[in-house]
C-alpha positions as semicolon CSV with decimal commas, in nm:
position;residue;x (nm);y (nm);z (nm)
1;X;2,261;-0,781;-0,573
2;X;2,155;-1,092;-0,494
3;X;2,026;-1,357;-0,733
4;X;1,668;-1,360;-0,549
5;X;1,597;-0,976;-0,644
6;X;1,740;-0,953;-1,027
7;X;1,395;-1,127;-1,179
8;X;1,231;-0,854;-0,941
9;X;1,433;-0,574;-1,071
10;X;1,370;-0,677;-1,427
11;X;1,022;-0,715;-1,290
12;X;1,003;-0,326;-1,160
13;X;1,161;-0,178;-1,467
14;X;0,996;-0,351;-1,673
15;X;0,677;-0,173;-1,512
16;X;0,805;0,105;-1,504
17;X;0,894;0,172;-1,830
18;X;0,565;0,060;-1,926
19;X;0,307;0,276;-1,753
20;X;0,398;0,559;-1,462
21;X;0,265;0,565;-1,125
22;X;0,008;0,844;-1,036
23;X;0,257;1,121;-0,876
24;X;0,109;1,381;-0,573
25;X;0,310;1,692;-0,633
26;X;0,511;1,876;-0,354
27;X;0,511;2,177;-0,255
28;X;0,764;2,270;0,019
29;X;0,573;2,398;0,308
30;X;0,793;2,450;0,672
31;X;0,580;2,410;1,034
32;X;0,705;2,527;1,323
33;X;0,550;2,406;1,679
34;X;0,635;2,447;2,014
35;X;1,020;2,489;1,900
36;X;0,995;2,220;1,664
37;X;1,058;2,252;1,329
38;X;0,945;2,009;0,997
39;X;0,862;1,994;0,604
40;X;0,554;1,890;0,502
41;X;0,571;1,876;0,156
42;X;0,159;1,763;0,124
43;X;0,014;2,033;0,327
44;X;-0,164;2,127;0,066
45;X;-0,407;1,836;0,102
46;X;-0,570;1,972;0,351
47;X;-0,692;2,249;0,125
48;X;-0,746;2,027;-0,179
49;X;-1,152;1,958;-0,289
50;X;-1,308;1,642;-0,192
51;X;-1,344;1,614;-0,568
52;X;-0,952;1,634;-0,658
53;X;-0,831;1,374;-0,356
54;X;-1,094;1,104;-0,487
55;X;-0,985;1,148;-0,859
56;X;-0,593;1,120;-0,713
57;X;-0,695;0,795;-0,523
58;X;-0,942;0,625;-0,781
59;X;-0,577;0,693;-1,009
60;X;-0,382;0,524;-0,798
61;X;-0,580;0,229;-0,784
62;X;-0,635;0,185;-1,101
63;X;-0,260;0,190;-1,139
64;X;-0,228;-0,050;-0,809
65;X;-0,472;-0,296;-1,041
66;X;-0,257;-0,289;-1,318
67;X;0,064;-0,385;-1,192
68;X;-0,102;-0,649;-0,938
69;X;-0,319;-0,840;-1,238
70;X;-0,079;-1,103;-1,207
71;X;-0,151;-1,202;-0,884
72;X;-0,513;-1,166;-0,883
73;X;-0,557;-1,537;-0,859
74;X;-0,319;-1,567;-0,539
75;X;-0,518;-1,247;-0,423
76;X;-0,831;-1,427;-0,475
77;X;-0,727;-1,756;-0,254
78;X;-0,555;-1,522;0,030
79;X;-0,874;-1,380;0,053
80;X;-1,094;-1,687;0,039
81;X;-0,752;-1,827;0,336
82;X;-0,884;-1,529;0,515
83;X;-1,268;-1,596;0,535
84;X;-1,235;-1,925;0,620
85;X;-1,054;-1,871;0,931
86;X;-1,324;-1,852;1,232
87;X;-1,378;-1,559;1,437
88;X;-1,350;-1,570;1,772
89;X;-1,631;-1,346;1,994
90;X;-1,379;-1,118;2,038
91;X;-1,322;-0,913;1,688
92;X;-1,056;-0,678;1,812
93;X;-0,784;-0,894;1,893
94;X;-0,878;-1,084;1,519
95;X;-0,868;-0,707;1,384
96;X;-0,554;-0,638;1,515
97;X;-0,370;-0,934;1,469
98;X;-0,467;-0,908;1,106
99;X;-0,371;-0,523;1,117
100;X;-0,062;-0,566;1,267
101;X;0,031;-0,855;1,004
102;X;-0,038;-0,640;0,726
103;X;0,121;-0,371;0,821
104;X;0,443;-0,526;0,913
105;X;0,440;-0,753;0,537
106;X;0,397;-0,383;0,405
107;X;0,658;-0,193;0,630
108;X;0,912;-0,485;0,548
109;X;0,831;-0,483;0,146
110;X;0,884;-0,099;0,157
């Protein structure tokens, strides 16, 4: 392991062992379409109440809070980076620009 990623390991157990993340349970559930085949373990959302998939979110990012307190300040000026950048007329391509930067920062981290 690299000497970059052992604080961050430390970090993540350290978590960890403090508080658990909000779990969805699975139940094995097998679809079968057009010859295709696949397990959807979360089918079951579809059935849940409105009620139930709110109180499993709001849990989550309550948890979400609490391991990113740290960083609330450098949340804070990414977010004040972010306003201050002017919008052109067109919103879409600003929207997916920032989209698409997101989403990569995320798909990398993960």
């Amino acid at each position: 392991m690299s000497s970059f990623f052992k604080p961050l390991s430390r970090l993540h157990r350290q978590i960890f062992r403090t508080k658990k993340p909000p779990k969805l349970r699975k139940i094995p559930h097998t679809l079968s379409h057009h010859g295709t085949t696949w397990h959807d373990d979360f089918k079951y959302l579809e059935t849940m109440s409105q009620e139930d998939i709110t109180r499993y979110l709001e849990s989550e990012e309550r948890y979400t809070d609490w391991v990113l307190r740290d960083t609330r300040k450098f949340q804070n000026s990414l977010l004040e980076e972010f306003r201050s950048i002017q919008v052109e007329q067109n919103h879409s391509n600003v929207h997916f620009s920032i989209t698409f930067s997101v989403s990569f920062l995320v798909t990398c981290l993960t």
